[in-house]
Short mmCIF file of N, CA and C in Angstrom, two decimals:
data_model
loop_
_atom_site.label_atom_id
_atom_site.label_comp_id
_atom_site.label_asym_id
_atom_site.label_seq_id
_atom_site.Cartn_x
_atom_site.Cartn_y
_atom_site.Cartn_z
N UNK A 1 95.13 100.77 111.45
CA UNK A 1 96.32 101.29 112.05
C UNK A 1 97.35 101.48 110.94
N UNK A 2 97.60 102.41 111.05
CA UNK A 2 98.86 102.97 109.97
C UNK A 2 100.71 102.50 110.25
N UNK A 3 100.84 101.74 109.48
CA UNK A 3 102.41 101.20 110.10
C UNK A 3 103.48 102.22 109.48
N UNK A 4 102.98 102.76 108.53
CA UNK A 4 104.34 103.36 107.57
C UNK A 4 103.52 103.89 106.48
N UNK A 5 104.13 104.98 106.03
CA UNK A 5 103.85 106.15 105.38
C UNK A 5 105.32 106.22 104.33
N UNK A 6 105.33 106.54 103.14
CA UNK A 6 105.97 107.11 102.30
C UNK A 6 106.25 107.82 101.26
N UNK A 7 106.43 108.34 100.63
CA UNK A 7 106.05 109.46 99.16
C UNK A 7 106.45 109.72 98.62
N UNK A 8 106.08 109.39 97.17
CA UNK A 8 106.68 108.86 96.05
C UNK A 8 106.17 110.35 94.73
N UNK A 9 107.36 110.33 94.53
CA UNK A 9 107.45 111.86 93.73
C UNK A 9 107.26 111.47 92.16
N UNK A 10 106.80 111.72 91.00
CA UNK A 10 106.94 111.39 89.69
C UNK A 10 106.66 112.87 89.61
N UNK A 11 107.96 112.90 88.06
CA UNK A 11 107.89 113.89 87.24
C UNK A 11 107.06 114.07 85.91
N UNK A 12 106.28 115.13 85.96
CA UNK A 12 105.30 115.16 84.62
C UNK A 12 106.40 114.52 83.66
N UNK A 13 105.60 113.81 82.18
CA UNK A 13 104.41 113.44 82.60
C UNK A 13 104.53 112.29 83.53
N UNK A 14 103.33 112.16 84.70
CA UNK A 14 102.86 111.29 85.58
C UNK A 14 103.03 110.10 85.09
N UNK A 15 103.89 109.34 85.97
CA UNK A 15 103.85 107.86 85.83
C UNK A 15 102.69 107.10 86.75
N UNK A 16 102.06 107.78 87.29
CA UNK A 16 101.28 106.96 88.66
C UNK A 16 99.74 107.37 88.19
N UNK A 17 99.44 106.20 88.05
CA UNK A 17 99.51 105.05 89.03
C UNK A 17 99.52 103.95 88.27
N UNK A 18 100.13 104.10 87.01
CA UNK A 18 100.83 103.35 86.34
C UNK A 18 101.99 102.33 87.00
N UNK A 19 102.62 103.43 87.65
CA UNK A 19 103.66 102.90 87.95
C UNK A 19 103.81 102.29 89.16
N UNK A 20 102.91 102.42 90.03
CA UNK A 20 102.08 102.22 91.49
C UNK A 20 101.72 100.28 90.96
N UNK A 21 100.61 100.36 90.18
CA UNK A 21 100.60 99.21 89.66
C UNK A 21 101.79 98.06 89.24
N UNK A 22 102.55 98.71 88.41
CA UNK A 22 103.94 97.89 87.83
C UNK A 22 104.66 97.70 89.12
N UNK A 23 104.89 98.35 90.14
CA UNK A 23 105.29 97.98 91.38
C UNK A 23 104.43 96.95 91.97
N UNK A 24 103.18 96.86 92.48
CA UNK A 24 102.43 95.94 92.62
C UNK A 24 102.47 94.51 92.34
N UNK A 25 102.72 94.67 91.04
CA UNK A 25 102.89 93.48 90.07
C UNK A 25 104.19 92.64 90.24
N UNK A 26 105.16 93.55 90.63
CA UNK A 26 106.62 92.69 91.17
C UNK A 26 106.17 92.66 92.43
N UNK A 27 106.66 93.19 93.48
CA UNK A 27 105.92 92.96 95.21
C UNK A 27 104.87 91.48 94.65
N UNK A 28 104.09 91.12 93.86
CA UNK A 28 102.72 90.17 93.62
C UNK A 28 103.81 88.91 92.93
N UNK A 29 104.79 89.00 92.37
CA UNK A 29 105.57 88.28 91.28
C UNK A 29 106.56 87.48 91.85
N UNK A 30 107.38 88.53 92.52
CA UNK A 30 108.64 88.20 93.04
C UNK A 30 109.24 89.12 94.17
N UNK A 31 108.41 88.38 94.94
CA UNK A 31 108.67 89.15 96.61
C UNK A 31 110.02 88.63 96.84
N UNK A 32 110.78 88.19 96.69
CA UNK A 32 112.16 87.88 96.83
C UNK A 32 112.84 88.86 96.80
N UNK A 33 112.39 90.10 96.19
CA UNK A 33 113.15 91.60 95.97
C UNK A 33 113.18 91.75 97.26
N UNK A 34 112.05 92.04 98.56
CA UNK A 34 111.63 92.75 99.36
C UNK A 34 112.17 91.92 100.42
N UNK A 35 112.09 90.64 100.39
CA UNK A 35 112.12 89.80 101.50
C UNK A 35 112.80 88.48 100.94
N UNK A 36 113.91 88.74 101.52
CA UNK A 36 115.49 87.49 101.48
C UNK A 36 115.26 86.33 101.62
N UNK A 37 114.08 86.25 102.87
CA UNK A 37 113.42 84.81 102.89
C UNK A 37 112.50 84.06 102.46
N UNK A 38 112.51 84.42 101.43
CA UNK A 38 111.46 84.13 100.61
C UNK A 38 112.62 83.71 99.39
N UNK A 39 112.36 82.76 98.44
CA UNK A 39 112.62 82.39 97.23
C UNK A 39 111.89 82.73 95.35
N UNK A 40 110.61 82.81 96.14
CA UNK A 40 109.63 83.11 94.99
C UNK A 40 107.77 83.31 95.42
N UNK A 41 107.41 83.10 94.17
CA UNK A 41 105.69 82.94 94.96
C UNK A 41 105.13 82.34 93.67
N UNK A 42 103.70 81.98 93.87
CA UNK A 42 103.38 80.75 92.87
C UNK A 42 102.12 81.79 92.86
N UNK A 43 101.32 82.27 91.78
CA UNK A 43 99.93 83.25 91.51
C UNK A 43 98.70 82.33 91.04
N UNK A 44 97.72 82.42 91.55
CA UNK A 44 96.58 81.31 90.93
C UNK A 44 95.84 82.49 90.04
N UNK A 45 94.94 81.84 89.88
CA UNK A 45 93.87 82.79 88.70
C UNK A 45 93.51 83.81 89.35
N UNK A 46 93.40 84.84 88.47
CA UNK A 46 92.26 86.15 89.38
C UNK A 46 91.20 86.64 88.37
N UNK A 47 90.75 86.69 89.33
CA UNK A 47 88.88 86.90 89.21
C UNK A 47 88.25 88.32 89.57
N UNK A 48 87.40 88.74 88.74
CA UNK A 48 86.84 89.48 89.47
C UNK A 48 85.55 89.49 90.70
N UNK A 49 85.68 90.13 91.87
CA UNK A 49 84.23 89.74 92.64
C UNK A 49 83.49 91.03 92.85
N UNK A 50 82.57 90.88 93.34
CA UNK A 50 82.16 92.21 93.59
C UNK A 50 82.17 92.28 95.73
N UNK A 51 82.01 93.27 95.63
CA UNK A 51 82.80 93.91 96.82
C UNK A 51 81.76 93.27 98.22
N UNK A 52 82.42 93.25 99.12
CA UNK A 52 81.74 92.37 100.32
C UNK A 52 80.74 93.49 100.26
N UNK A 53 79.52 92.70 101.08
CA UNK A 53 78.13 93.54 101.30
C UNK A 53 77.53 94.32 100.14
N UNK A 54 78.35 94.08 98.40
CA UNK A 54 77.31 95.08 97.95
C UNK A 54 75.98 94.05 97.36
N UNK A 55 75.67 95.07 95.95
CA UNK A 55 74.81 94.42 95.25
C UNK A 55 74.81 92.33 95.09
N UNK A 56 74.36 91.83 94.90
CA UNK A 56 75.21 90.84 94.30
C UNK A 56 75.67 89.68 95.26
N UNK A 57 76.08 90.37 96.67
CA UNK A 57 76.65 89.23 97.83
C UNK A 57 75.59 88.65 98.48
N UNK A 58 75.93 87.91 98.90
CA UNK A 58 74.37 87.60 100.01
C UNK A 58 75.11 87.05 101.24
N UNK A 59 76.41 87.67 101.30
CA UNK A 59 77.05 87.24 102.80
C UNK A 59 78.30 86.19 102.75
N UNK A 60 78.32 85.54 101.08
CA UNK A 60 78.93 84.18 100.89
C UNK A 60 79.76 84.53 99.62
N UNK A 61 80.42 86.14 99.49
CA UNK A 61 80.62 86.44 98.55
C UNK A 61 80.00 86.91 97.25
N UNK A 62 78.63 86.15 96.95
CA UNK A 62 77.60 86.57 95.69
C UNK A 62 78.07 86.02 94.61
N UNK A 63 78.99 86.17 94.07
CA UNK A 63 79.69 85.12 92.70
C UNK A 63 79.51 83.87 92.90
N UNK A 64 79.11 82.93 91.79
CA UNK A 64 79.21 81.44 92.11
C UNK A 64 81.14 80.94 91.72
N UNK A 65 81.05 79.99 92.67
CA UNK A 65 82.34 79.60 92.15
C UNK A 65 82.20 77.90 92.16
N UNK A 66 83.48 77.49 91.69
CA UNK A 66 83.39 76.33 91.09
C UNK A 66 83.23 75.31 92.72
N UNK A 67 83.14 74.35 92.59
CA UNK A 67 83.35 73.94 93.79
C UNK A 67 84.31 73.19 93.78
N UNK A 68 85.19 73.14 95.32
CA UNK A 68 86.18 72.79 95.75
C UNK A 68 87.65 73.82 95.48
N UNK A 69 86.80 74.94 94.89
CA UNK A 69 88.03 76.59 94.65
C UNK A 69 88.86 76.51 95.24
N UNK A 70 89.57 77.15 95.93
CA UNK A 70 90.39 77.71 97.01
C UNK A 70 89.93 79.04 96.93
N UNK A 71 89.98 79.82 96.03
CA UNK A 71 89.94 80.95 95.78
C UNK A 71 88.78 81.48 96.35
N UNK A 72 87.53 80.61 95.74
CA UNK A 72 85.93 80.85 96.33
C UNK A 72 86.50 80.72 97.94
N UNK A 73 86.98 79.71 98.65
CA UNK A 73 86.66 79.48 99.60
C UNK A 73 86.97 80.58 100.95
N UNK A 74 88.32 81.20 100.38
CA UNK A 74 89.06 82.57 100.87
C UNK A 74 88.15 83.55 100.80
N UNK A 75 87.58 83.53 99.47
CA UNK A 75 86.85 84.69 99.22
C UNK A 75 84.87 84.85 100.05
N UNK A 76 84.94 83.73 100.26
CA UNK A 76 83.27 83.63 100.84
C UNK A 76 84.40 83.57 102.32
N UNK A 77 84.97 83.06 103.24
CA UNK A 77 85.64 83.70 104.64
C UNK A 77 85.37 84.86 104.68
N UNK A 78 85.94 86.04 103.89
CA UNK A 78 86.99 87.07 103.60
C UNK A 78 85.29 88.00 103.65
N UNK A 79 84.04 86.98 102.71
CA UNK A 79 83.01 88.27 102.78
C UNK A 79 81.98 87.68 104.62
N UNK A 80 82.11 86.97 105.57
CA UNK A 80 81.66 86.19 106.17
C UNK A 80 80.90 87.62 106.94
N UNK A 81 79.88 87.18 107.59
CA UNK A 81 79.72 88.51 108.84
C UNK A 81 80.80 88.44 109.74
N UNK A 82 81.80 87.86 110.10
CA UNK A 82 82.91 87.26 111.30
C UNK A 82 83.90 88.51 110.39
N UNK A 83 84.18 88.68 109.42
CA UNK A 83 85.25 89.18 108.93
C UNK A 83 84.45 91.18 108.88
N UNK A 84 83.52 91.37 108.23
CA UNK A 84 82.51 92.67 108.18
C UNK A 84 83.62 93.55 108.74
N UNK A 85 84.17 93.56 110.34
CA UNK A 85 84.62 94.68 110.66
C UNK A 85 85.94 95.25 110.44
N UNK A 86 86.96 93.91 110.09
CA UNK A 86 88.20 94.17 109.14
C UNK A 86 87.46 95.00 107.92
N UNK A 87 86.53 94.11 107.43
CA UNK A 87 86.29 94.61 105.58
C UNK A 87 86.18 96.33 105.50
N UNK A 88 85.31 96.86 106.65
CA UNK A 88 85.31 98.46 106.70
C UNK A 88 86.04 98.63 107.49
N UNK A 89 87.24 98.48 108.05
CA UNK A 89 88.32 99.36 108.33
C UNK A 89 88.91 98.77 107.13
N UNK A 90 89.29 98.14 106.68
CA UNK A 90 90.00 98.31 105.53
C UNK A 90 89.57 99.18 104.12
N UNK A 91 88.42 99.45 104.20
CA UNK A 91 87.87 99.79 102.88
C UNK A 91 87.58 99.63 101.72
N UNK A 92 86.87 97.53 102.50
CA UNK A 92 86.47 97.06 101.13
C UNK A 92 85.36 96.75 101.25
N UNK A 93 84.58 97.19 101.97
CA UNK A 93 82.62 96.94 101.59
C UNK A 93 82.19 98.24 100.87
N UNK A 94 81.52 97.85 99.83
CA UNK A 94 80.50 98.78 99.10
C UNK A 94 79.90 99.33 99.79
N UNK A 95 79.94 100.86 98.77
CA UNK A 95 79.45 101.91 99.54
C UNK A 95 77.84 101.79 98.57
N UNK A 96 76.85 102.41 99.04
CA UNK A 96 75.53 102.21 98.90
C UNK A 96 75.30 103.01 97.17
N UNK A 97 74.76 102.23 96.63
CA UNK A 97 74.52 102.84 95.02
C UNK A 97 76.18 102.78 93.90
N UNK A 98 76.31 101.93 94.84
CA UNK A 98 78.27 101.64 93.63
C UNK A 98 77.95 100.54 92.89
N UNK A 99 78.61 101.36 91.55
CA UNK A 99 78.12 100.11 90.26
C UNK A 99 79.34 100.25 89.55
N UNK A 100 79.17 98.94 88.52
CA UNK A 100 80.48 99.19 87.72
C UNK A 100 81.57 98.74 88.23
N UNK A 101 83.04 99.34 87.34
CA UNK A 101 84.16 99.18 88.69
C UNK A 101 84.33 99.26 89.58
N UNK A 102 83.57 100.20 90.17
CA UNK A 102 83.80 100.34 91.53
C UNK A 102 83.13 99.11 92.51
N UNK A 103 81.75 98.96 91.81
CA UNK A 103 80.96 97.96 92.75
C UNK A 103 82.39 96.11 92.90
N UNK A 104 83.31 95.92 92.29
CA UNK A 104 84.21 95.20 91.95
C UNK A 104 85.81 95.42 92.43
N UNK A 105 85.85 94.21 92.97
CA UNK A 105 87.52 94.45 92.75
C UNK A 105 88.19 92.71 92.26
N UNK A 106 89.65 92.68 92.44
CA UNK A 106 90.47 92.06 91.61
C UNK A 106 90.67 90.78 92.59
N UNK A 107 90.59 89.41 93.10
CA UNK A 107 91.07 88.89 93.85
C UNK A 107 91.73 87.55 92.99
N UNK A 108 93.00 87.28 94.17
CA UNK A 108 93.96 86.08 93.44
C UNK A 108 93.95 85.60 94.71
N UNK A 109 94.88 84.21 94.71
CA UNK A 109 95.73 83.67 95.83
C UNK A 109 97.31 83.14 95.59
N UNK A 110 98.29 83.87 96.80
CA UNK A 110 99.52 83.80 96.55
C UNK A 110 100.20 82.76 97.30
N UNK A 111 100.71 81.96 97.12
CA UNK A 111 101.77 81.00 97.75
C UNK A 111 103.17 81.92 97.98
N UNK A 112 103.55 81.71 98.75
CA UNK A 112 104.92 82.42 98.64
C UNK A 112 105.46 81.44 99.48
N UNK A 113 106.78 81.81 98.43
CA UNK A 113 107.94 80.23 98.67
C UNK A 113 108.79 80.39 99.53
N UNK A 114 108.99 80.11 100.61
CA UNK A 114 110.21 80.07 101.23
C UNK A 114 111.67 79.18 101.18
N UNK A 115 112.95 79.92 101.28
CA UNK A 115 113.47 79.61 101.23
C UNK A 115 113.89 78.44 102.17
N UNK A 116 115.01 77.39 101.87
CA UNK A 116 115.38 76.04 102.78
C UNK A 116 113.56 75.52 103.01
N UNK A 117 114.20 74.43 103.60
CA UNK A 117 112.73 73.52 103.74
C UNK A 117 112.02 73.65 104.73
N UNK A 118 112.74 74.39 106.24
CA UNK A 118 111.40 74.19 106.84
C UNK A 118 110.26 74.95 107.28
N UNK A 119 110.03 75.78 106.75
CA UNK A 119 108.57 76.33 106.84
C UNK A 119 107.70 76.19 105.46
N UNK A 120 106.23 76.01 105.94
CA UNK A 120 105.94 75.56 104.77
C UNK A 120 105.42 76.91 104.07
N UNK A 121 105.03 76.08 103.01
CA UNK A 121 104.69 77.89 101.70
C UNK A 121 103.68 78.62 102.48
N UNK A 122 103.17 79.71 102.51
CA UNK A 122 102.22 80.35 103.30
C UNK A 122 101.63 80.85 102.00
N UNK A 123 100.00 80.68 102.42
CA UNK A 123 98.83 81.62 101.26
C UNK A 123 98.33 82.53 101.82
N UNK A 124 98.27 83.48 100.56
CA UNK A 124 97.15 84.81 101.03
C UNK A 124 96.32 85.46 99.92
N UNK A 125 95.26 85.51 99.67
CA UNK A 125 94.66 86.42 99.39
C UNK A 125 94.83 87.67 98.96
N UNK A 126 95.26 88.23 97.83
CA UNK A 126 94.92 89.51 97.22
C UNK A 126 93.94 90.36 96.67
N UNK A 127 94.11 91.48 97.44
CA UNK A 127 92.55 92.02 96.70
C UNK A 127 92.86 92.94 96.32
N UNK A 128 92.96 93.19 95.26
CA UNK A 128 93.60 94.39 93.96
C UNK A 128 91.98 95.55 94.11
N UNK A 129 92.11 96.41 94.53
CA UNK A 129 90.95 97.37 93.74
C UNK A 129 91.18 98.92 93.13
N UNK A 130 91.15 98.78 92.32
CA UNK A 130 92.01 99.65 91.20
C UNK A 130 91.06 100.65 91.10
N UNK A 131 90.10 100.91 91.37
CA UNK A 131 89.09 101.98 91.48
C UNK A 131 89.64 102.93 92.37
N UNK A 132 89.86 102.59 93.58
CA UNK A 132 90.41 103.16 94.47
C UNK A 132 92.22 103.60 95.20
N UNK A 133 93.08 102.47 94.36
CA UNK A 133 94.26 102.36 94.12
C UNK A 133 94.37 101.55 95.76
N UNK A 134 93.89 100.83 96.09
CA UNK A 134 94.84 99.91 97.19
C UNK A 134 94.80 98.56 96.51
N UNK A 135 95.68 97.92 97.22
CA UNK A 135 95.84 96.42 97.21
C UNK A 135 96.49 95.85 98.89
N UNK A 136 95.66 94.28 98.87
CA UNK A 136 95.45 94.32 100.35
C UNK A 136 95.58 92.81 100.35
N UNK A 137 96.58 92.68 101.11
CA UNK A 137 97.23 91.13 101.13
C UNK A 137 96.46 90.44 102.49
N UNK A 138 95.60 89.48 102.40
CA UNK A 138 94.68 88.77 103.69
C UNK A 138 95.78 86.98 103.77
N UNK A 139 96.61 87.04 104.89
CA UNK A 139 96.88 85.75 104.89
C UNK A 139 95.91 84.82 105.39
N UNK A 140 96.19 83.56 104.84
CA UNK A 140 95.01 82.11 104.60
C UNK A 140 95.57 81.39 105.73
N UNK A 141 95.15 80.68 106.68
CA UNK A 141 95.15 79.06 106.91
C UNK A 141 94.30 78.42 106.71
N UNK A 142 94.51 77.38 105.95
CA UNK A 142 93.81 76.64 105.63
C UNK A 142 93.71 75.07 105.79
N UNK A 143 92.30 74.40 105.75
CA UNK A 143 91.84 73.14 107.01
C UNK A 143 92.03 72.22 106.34
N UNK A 144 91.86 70.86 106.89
CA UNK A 144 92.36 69.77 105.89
C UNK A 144 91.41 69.70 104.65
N UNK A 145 89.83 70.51 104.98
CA UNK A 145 88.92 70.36 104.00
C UNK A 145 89.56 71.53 102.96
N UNK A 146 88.61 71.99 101.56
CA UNK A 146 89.07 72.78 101.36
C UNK A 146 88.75 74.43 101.98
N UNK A 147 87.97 74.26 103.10
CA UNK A 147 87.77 75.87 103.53
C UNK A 147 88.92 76.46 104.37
N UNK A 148 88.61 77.64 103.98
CA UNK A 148 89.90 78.59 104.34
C UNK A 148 89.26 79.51 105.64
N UNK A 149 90.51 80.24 106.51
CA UNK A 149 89.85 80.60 107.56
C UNK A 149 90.92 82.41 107.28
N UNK A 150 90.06 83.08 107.75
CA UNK A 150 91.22 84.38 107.53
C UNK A 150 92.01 84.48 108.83
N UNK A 151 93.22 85.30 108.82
CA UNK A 151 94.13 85.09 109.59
C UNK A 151 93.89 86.95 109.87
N UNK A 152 93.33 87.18 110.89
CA UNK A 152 93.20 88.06 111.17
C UNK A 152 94.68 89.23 111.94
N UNK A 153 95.46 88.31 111.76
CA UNK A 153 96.77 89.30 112.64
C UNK A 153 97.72 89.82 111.64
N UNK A 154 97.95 89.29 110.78
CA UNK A 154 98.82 89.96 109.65
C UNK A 154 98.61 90.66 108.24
N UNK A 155 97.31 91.00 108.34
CA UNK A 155 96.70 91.63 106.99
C UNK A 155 97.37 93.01 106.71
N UNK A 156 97.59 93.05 105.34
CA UNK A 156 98.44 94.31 105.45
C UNK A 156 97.95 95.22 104.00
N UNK A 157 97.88 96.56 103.82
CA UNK A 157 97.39 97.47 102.79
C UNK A 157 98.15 98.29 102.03
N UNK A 158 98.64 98.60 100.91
CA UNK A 158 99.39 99.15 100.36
C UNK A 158 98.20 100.25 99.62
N UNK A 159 98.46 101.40 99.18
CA UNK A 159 97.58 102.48 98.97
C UNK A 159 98.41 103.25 98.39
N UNK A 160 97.52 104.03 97.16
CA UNK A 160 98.29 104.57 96.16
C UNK A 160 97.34 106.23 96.93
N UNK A 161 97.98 107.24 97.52
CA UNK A 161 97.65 108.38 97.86
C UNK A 161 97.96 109.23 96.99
N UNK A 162 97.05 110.26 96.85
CA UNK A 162 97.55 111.42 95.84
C UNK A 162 97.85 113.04 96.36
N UNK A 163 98.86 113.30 96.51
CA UNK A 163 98.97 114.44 97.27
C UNK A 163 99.85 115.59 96.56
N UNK A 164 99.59 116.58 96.86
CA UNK A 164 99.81 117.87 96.35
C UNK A 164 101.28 117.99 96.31
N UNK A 165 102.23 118.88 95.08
CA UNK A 165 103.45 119.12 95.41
C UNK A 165 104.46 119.74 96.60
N UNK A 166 102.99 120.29 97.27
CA UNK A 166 103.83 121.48 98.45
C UNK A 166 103.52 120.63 99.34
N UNK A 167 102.73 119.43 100.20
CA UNK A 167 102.69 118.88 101.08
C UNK A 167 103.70 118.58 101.45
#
C-alpha cells in the first residue's frame, strides 16, 4: 500500500542517488530531524545478507551468525515462511538466477531514543538494498530470550524512483 508519493528534482550533474543515500543516512542517524519525539537513535553493526528465499537461505536466513545476535535473530524472523508474504510485497525475495549485489542486501538494527522517560527505546530492522534503491525499516519486539518477532503493522519503505523530466 502506497502512503505517500513525492519528487525530488536534481539538476545535472545528477546528485541521485547519491544524494537519496546521504538522506538515508541522516533519516538512519538522526531521526530527531523528522520526528520531535524522538531524541536520537543508537546503529548496531551492518552486515551483509543475502536476500530471503535466494541462493544461500534455507528459510533461517542462510548466513551463519554468531549466537545470541540480535541482528541474526531479526534477520532469521524477517526470512521465516510466517513473514514470505510481507517479503514479496515488499520486494525483498530473490528473484530466480540473482547473483552478486543484487543476490544481497544491507541489514542493521536501530534503537531509536525517545525523548522524556516513558516509553521505552523501540528497535527495528533496516534493510538497505542499494541494487534496487529502497530501504525498508521492519519494527522488532523482542522476548525476554534473545529472539525477535516482526511487528507486522508498522513496516515502512522508502524508494528511490527514477522518472522522466516531463512526468
Amino acid at each position: 500500500m502506497l502512503l505517500g508519493e513525492a519528487a525530488v528534482r536534481d539538476p545535472p550533474p545528477a546528485r541521485l542517488p547519491g544524494g537519496f543515500w546521504a538522506a538515508v543516512a541522516v533519516w538512519l542517524e538522526r531521526p530527531q530531524v523528522a520526528n520531535k519525539r524522538l531524541c536520537g537513535a543508537r546503529l548496531g553493526g551492518e552486515e551483509a545478507r543475502p536476500r530471503p528465499g535466494g541462493a544461500g537461505t534455507d528459510g533461517g536466513g542462510g548466513a551463519p551468525r554468531a549466537a545470541g545476535s540480535a541482528l541474526g535473530a531479526a534477520w532469521e524472523a524477517l526470512c521465516s515462511p510466517a513473514c514470505r508474504p510481507a517479503c514479496r510485497a515488499l520486494g525483498l525475495l530473490s528473484a530466480p538466477g540473482e547473483e552478486g549485489a543484487a543476490a544481497e542486501v544491507e541489514v542493521l538494527l536501530r534503537t531509536l531514543l525517545p525523548k522524556g522517560s516513558r516509553p521505552a527505546p523501540a528497535r527495528e530492522m533496516v534493510v538497505k538494498d542499494v541494487f534496487n534503491g529502497t530501504v525498508t525499516f521492519v519494527p522488532l519486539e523482542q522476548s525476554h530470550e534473545v529472539k525477535c518477532k516482526i511487528k507486522k503493522c508498522n513496516i515502512y519503505q522508502i524508494k528511490l524512483v527514477h522518472k522522466k523530466d516531463n512526468e
